[in-house]
mmCIF file with all atom_site columns, C-alpha atoms in Angstrom:
data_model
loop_
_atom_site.group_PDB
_atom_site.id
_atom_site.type_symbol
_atom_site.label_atom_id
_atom_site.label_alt_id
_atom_site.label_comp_id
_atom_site.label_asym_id
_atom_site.label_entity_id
_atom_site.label_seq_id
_atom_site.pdbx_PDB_ins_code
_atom_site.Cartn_x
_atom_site.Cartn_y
_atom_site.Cartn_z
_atom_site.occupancy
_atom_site.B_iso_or_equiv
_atom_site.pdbx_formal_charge
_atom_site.auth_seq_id
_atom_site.auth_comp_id
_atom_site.auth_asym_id
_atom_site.auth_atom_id
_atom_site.pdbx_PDB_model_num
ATOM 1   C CA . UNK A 1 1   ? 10.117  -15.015 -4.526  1.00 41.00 ? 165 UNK A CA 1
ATOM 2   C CA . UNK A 1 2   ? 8.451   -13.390 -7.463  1.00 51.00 ? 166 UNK A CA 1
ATOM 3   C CA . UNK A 1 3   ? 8.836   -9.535  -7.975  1.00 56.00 ? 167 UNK A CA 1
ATOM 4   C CA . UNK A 1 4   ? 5.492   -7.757  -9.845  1.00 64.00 ? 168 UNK A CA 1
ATOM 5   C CA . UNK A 1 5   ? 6.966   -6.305  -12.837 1.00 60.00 ? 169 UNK A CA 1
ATOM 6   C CA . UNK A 1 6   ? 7.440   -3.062  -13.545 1.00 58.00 ? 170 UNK A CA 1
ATOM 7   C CA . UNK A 1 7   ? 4.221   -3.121  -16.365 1.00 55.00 ? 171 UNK A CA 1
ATOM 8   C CA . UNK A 1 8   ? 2.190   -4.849  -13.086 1.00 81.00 ? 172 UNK A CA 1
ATOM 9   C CA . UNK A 1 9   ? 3.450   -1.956  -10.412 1.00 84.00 ? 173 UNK A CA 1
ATOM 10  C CA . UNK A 1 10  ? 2.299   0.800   -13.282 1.00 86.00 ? 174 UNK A CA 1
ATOM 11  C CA . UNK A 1 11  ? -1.175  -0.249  -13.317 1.00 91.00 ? 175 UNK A CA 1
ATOM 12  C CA . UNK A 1 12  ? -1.042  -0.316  -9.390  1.00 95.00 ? 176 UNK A CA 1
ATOM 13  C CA . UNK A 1 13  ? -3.674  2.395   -8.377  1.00 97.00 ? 177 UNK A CA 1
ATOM 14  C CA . UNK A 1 14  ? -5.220  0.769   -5.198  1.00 98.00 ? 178 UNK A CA 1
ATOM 15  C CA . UNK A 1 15  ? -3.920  -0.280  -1.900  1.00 98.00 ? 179 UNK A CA 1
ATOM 16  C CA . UNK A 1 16  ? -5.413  -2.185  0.986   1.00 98.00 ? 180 UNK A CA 1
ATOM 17  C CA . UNK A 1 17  ? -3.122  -2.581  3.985   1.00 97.00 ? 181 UNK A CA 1
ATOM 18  C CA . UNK A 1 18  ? -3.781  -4.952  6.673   1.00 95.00 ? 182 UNK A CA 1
ATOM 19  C CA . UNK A 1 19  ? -3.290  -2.525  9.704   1.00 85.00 ? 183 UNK A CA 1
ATOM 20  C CA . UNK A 1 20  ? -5.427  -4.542  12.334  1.00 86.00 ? 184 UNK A CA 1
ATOM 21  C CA . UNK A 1 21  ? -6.242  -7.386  10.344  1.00 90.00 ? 185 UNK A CA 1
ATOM 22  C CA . UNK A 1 22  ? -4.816  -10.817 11.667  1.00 87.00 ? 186 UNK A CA 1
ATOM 23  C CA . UNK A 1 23  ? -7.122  -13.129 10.556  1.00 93.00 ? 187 UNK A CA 1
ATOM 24  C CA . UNK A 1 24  ? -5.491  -15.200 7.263   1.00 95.00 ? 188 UNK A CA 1
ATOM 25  C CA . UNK A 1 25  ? -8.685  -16.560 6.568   1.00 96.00 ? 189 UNK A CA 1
ATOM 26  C CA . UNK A 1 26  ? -11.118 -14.196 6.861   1.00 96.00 ? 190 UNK A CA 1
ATOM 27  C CA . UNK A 1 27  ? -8.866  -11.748 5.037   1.00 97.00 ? 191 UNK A CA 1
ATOM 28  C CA . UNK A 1 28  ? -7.902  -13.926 1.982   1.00 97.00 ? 192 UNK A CA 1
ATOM 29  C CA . UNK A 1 29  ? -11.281 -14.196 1.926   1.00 98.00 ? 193 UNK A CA 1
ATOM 30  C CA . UNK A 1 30  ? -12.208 -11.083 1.504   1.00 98.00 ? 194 UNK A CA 1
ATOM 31  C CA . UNK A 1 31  ? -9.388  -10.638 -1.128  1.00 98.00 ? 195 UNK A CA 1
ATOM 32  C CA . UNK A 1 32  ? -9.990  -13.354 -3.382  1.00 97.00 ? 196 UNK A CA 1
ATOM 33  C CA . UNK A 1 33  ? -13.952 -12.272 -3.751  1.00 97.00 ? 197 UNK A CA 1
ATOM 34  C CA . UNK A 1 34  ? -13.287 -8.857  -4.485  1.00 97.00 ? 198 UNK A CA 1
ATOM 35  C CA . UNK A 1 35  ? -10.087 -10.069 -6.688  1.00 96.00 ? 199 UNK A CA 1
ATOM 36  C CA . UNK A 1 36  ? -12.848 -12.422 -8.695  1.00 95.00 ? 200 UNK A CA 1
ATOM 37  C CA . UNK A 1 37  ? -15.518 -9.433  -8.802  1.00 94.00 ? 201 UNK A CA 1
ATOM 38  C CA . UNK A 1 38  ? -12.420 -7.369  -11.389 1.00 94.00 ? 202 UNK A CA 1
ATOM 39  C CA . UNK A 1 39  ? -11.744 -5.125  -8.799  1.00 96.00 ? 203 UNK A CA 1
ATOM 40  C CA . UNK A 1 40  ? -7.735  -4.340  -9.511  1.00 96.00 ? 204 UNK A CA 1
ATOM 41  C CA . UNK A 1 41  ? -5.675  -3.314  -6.380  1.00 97.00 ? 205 UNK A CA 1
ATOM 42  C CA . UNK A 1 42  ? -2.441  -4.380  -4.477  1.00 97.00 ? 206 UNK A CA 1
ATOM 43  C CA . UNK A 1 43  ? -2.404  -5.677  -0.716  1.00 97.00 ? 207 UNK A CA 1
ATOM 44  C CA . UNK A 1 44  ? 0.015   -3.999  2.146   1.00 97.00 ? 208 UNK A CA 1
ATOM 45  C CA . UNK A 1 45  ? 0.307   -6.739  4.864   1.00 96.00 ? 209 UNK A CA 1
ATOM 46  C CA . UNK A 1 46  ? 0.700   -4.050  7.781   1.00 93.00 ? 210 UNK A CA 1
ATOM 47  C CA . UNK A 1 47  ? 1.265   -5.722  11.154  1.00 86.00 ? 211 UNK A CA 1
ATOM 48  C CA . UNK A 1 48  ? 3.486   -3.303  13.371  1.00 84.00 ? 212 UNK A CA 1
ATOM 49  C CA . UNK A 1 49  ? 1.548   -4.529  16.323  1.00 81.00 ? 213 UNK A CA 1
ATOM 50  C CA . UNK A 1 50  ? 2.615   -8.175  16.347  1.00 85.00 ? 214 UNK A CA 1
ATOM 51  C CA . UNK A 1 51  ? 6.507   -9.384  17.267  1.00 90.00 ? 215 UNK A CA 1
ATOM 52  C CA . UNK A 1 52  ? 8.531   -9.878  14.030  1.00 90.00 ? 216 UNK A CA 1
ATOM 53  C CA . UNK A 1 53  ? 7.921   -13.541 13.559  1.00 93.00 ? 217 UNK A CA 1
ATOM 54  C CA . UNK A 1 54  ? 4.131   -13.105 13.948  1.00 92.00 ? 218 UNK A CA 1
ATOM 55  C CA . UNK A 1 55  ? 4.429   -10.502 11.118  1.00 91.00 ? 219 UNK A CA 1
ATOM 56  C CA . UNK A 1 56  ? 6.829   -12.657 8.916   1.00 94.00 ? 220 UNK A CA 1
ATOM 57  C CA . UNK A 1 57  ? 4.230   -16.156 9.244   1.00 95.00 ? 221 UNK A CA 1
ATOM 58  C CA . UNK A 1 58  ? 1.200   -13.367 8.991   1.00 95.00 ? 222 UNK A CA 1
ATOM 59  C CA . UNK A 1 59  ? 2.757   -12.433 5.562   1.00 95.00 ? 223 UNK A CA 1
ATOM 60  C CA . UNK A 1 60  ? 3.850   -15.782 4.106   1.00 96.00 ? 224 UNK A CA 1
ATOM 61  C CA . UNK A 1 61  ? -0.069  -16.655 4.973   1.00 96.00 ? 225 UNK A CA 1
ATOM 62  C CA . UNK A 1 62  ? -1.342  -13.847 3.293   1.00 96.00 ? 226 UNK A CA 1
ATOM 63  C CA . UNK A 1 63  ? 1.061   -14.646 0.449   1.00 96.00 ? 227 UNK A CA 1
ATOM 64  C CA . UNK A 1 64  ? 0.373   -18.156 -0.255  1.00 96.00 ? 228 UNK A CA 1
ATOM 65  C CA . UNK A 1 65  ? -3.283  -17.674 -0.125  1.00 96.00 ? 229 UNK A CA 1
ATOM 66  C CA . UNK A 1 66  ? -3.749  -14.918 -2.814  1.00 96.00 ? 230 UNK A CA 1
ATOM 67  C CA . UNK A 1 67  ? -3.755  -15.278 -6.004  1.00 93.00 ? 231 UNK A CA 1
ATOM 68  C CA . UNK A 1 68  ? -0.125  -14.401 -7.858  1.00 91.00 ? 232 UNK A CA 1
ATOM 69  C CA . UNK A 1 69  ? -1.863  -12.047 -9.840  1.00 90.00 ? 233 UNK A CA 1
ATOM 70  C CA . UNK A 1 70  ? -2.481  -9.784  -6.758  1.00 94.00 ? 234 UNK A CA 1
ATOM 71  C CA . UNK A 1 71  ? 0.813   -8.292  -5.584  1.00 95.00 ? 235 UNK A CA 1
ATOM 72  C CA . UNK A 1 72  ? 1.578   -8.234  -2.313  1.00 96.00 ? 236 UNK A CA 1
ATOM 73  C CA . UNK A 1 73  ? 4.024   -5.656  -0.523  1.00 96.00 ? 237 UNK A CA 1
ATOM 74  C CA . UNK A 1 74  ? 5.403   -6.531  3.444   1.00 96.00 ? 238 UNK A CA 1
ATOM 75  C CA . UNK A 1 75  ? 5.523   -3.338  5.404   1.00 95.00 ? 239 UNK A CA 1
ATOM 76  C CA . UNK A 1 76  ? 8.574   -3.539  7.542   1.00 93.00 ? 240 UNK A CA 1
ATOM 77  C CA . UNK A 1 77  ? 12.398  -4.666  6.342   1.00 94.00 ? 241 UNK A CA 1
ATOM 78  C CA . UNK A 1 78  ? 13.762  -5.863  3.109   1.00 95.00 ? 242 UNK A CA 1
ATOM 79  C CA . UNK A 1 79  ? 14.489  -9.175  5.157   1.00 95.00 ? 243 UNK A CA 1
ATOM 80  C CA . UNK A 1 80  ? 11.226  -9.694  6.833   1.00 95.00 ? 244 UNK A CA 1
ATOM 81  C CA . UNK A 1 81  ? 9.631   -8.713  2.558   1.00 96.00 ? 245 UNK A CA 1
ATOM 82  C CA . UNK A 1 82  ? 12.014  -11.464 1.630   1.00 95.00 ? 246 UNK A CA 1
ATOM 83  C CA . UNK A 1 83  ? 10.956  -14.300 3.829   1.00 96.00 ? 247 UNK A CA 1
ATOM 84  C CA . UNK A 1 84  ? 7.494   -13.573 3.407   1.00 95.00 ? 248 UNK A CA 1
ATOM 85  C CA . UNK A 1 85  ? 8.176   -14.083 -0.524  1.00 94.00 ? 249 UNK A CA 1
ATOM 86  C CA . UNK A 1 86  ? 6.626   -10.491 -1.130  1.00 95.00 ? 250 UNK A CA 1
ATOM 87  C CA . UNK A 1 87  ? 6.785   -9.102  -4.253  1.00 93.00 ? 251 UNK A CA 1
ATOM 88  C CA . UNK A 1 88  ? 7.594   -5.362  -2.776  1.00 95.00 ? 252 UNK A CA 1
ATOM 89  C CA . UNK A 1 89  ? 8.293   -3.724  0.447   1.00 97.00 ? 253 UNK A CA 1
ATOM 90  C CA . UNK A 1 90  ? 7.055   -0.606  1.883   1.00 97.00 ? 254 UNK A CA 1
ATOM 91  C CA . UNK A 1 91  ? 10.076  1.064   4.524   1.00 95.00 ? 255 UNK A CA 1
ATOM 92  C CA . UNK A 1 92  ? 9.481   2.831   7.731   1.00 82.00 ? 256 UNK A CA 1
ATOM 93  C CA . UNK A 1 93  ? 11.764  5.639   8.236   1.00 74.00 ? 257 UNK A CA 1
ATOM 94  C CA . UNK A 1 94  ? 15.246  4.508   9.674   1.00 78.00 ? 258 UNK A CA 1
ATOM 95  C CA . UNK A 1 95  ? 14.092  0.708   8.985   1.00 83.00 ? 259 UNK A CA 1
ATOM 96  C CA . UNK A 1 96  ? 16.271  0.389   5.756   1.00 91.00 ? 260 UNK A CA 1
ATOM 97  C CA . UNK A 1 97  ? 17.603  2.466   2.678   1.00 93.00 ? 261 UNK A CA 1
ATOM 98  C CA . UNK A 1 98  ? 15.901  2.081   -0.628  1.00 95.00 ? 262 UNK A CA 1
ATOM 99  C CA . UNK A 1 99  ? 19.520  0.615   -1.785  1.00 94.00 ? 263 UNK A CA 1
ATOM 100 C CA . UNK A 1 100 ? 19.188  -1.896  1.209   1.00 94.00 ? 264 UNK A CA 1
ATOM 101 C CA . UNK A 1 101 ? 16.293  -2.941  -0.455  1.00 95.00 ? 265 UNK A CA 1
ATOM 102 C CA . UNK A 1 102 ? 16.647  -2.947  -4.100  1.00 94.00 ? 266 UNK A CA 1
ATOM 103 C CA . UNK A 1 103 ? 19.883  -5.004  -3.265  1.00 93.00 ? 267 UNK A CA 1
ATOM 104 C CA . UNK A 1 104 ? 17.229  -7.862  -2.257  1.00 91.00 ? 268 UNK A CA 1
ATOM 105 C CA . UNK A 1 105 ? 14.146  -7.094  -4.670  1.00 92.00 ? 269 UNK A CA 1
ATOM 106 C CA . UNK A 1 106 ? 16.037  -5.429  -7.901  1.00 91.00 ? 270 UNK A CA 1
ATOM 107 C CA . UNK A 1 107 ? 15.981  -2.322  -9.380  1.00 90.00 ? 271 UNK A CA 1
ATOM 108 C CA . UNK A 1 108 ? 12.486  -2.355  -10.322 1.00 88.00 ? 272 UNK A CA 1
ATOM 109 C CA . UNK A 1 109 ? 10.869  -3.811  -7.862  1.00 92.00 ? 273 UNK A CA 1
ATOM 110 C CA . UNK A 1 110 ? 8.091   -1.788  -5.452  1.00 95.00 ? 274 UNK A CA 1
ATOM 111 C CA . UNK A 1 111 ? 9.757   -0.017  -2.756  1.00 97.00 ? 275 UNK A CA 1
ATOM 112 C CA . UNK A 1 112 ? 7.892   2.591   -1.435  1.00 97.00 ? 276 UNK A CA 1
ATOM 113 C CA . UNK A 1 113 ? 7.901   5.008   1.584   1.00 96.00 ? 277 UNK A CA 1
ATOM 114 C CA . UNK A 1 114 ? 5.916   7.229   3.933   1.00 95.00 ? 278 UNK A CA 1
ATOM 115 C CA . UNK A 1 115 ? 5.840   10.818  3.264   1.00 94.00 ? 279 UNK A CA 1
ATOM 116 C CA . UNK A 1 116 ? 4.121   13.729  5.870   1.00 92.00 ? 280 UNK A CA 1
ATOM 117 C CA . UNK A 1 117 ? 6.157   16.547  4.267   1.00 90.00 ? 281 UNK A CA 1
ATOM 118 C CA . UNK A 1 118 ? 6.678   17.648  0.666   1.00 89.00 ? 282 UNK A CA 1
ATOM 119 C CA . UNK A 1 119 ? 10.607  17.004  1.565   1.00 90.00 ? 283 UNK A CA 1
ATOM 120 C CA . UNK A 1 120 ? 9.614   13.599  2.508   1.00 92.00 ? 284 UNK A CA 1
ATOM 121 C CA . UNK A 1 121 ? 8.385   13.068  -1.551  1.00 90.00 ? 285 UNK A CA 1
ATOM 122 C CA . UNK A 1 122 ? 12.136  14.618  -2.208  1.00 89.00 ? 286 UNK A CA 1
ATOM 123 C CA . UNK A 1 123 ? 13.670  12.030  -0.082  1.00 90.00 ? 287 UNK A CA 1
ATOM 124 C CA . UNK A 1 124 ? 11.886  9.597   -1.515  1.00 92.00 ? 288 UNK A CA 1
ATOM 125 C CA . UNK A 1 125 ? 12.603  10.314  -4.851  1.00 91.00 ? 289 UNK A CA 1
ATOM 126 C CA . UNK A 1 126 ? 16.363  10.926  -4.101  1.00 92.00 ? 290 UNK A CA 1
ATOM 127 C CA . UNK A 1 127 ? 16.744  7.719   -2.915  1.00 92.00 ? 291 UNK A CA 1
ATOM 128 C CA . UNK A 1 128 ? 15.273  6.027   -5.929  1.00 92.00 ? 292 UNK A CA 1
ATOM 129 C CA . UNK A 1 129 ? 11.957  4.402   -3.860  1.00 95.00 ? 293 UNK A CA 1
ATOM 130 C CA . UNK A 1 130 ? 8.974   3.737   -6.310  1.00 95.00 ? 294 UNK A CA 1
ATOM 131 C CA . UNK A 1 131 ? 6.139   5.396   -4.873  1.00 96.00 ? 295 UNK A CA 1
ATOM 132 C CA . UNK A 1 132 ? 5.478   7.238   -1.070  1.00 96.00 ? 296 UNK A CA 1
ATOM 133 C CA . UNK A 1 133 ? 2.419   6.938   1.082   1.00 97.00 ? 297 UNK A CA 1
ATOM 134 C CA . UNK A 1 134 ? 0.925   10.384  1.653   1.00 96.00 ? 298 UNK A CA 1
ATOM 135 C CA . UNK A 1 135 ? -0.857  11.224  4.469   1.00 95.00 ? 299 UNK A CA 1
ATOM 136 C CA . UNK A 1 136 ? -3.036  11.709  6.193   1.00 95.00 ? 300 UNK A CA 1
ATOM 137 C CA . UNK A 1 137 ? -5.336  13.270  4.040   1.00 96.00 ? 301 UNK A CA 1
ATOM 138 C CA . UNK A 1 138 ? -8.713  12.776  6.136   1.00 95.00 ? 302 UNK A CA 1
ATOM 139 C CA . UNK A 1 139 ? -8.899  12.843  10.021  1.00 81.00 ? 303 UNK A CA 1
ATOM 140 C CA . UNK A 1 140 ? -7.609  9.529   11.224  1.00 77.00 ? 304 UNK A CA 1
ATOM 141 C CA . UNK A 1 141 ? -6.745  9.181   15.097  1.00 72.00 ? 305 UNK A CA 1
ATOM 142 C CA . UNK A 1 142 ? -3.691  9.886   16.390  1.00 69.00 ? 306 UNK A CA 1
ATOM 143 C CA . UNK A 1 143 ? -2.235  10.528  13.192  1.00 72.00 ? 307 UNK A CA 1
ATOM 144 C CA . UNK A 1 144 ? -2.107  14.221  13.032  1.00 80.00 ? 308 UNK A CA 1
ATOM 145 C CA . UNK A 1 145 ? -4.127  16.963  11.659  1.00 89.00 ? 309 UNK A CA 1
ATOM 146 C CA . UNK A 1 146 ? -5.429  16.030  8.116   1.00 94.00 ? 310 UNK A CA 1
ATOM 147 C CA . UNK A 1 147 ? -4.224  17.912  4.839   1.00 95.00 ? 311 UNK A CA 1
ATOM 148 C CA . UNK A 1 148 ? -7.751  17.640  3.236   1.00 96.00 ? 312 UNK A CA 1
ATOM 149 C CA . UNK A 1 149 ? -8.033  18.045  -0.716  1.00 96.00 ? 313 UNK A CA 1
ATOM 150 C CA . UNK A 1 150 ? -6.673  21.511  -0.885  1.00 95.00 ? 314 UNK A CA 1
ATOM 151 C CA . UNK A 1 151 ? -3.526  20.336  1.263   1.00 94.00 ? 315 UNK A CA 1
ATOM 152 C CA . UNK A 1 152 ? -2.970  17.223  -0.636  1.00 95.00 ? 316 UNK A CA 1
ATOM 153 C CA . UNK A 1 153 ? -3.066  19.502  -3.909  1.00 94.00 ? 317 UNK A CA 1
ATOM 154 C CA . UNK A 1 154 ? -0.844  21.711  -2.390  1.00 92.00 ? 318 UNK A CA 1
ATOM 155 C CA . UNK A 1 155 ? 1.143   19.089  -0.738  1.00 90.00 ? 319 UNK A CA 1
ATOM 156 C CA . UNK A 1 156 ? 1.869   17.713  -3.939  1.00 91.00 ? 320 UNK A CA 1
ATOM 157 C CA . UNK A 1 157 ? 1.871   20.722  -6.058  1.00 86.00 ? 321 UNK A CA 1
ATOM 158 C CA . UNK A 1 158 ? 4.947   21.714  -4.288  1.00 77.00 ? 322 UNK A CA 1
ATOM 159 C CA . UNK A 1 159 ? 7.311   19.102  -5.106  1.00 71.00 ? 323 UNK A CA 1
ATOM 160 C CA . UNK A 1 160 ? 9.068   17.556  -8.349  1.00 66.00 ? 324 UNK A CA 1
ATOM 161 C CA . UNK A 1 161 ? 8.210   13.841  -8.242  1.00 60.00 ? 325 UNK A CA 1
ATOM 162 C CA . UNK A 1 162 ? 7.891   12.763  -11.591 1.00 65.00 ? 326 UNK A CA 1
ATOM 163 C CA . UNK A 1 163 ? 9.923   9.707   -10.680 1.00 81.00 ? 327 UNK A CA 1
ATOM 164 C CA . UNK A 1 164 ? 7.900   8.438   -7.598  1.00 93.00 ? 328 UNK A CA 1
ATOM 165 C CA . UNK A 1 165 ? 4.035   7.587   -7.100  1.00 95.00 ? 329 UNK A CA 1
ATOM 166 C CA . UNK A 1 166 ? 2.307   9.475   -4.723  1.00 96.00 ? 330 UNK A CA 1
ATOM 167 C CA . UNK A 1 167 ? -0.733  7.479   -2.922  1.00 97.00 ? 331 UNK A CA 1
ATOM 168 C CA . UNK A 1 168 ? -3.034  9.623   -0.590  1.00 98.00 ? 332 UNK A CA 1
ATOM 169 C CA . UNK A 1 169 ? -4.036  7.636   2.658   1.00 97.00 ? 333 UNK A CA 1
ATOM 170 C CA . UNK A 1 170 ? -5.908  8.207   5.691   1.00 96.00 ? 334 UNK A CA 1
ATOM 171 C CA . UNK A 1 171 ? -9.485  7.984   5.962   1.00 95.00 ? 335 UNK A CA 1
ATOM 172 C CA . UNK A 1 172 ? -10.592 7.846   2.246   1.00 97.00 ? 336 UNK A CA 1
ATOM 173 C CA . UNK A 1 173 ? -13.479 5.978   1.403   1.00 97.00 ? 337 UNK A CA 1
ATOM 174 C CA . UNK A 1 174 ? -14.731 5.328   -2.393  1.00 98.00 ? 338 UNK A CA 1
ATOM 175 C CA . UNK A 1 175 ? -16.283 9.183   -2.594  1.00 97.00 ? 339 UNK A CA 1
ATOM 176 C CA . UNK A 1 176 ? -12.864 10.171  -1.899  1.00 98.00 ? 340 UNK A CA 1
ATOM 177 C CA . UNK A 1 177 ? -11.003 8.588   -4.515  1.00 98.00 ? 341 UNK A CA 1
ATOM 178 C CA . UNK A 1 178 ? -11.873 11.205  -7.274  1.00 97.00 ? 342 UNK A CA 1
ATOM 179 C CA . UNK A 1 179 ? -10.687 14.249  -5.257  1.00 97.00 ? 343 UNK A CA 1
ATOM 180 C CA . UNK A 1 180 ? -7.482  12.311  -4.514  1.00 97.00 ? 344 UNK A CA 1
ATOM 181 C CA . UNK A 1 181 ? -6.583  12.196  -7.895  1.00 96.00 ? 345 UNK A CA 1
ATOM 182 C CA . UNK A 1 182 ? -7.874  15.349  -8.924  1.00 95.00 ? 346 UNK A CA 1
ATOM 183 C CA . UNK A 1 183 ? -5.024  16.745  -6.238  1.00 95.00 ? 347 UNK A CA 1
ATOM 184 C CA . UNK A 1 184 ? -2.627  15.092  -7.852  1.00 94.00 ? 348 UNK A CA 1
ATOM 185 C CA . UNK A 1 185 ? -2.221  11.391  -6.445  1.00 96.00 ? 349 UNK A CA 1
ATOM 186 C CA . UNK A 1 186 ? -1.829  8.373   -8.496  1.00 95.00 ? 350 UNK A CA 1
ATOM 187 C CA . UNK A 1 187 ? -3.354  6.453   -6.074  1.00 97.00 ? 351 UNK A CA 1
ATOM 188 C CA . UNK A 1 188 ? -5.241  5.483   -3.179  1.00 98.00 ? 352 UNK A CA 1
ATOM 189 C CA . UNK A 1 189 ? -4.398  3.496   0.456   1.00 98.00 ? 353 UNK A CA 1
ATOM 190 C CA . UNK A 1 190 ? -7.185  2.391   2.401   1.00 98.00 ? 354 UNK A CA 1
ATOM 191 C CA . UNK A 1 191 ? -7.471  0.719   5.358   1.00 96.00 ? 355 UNK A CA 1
ATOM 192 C CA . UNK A 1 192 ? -11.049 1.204   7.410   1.00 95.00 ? 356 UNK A CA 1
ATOM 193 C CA . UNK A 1 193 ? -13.231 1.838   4.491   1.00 97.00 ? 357 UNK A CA 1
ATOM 194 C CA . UNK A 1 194 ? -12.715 -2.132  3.590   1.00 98.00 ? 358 UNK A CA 1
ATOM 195 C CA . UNK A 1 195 ? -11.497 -4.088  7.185   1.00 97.00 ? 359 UNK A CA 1
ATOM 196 C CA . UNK A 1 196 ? -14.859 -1.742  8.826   1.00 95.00 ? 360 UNK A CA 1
ATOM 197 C CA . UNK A 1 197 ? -17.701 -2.449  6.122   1.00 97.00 ? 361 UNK A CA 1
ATOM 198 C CA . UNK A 1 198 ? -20.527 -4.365  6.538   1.00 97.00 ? 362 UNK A CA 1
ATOM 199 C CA . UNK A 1 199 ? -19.283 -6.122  3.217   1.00 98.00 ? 363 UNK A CA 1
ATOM 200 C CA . UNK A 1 200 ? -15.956 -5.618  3.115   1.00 97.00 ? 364 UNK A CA 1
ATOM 201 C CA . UNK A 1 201 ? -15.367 -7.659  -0.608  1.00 98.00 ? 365 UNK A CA 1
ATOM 202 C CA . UNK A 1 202 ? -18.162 -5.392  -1.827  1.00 97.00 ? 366 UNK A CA 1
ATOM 203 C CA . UNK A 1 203 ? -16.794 -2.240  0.122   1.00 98.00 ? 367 UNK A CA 1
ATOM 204 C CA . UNK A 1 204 ? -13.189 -2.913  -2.197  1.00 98.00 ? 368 UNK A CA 1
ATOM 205 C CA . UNK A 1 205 ? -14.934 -3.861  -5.313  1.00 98.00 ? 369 UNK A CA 1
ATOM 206 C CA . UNK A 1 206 ? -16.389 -0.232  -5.056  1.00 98.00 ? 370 UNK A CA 1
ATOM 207 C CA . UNK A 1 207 ? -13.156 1.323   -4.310  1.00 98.00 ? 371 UNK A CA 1
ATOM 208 C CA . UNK A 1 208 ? -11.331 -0.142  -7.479  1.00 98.00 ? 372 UNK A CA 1
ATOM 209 C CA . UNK A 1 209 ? -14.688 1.055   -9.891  1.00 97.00 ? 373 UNK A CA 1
ATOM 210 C CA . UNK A 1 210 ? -14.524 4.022   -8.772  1.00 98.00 ? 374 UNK A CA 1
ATOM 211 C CA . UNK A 1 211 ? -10.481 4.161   -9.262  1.00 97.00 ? 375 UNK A CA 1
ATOM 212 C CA . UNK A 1 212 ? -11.208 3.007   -12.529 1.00 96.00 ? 376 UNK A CA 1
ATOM 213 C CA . UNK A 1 213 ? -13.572 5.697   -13.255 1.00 96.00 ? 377 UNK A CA 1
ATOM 214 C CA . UNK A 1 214 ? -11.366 8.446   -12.059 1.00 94.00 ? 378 UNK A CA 1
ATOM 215 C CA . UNK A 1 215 ? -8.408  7.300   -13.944 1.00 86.00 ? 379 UNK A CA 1
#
């Protein structure tokens, strides 16, 4: 396995998670164009839905067929990160600790978490993760009401974080990117706005301009 460094996770502004993606093909795919069109981003192989193996030989897949220039970060365990040769892993609450974890990546390898409360972004900081997924910002189903701009300022405004990256996800779309940061994130996580596109390499592409313009 080969960790991103620490000077590749700072220039990390863009996520793309996999959440209903199972396709290796027509998801590297996807990837690689966008990845050859400049666009800059990091991939979150999500795959709750599928039994532990499935996610493991989903990962290694996604893995092998990227470039090693893209990082790519297993959402699940340490262990599962591990065999998948990820170069981070993002932790659901009660999976793992952040120690569990930096015991099998090192100390500055991407570890992030989820965070739905300002004392979430504490946590996260306390327990020496990297960054925390915010959300959601935008209406997504079943996942809550939305903070919306304002909230995500707020949300963020509230805490001392100056060791973790916040990312705003839930239902952002390229338009959205600029308001994220403008509250405060250092990032974005999208899932819909690139698996649902028409052209989802083009639909990505757009996303990392338009991080590139905000930043």
């Amino acid at each position: 396995m080969s960790a991103a460094s620490a000077t590749d996770l700072a220039a990390i502004r863009l996520l793309v998670l996999t959440e209903g993606v199972h396709d290796v093909t027509a998801a590297s795919d996807v990837l690689r164009e966008a990845h050859r069109r400049g666009a800059s981003f990091a991939l979150v192989v999500r795959a709750y839905d599928h039994p532990r193996e499935e996610r493991v030989a989903f990962a290694r897949a996604m893995r092998r067929e990227l470039p090693r220039t893209l990082p790519v970060i297993v959402a699940g365990s340490p262990s599962e990160a591990r065999e998948a040769h990820a170069d981070g892993v993002h932790l659901g609450r009660g999976v793992a600790s952040v120690t569990e974890a930096r015991a099998l990546f090192g100390p500055d390898a991407w570890v992030s978490l989820p965070a739905h409360t300002p004392q979430d972004i504490a946590a996260a900081e306390r327990e020496g993760a990297y960054a925390a997924l915010v959300s959601p910002v935008l209406g997504v189903p079943a996942k809550g009401p939305p903070l919306g701009f304002s909230g995500l300022s707020c949300f963020l405004g509230s805490t001392n974080h100056p060791r973790v990256r916040a990312f705003a996800l839930g239902g952002l779309t390229a338009s959205d990117v600029g308001p994220c940061l403008r509250a405060g994130a250092d990032g974005v996580a999208v899932i819909r706005a690139v698996w649902r596109a028409k052209d989802p390499a083009a639909a990505l592409a757009e996303l990392a301009a338009a991080v590139a313009r905000a930043v």
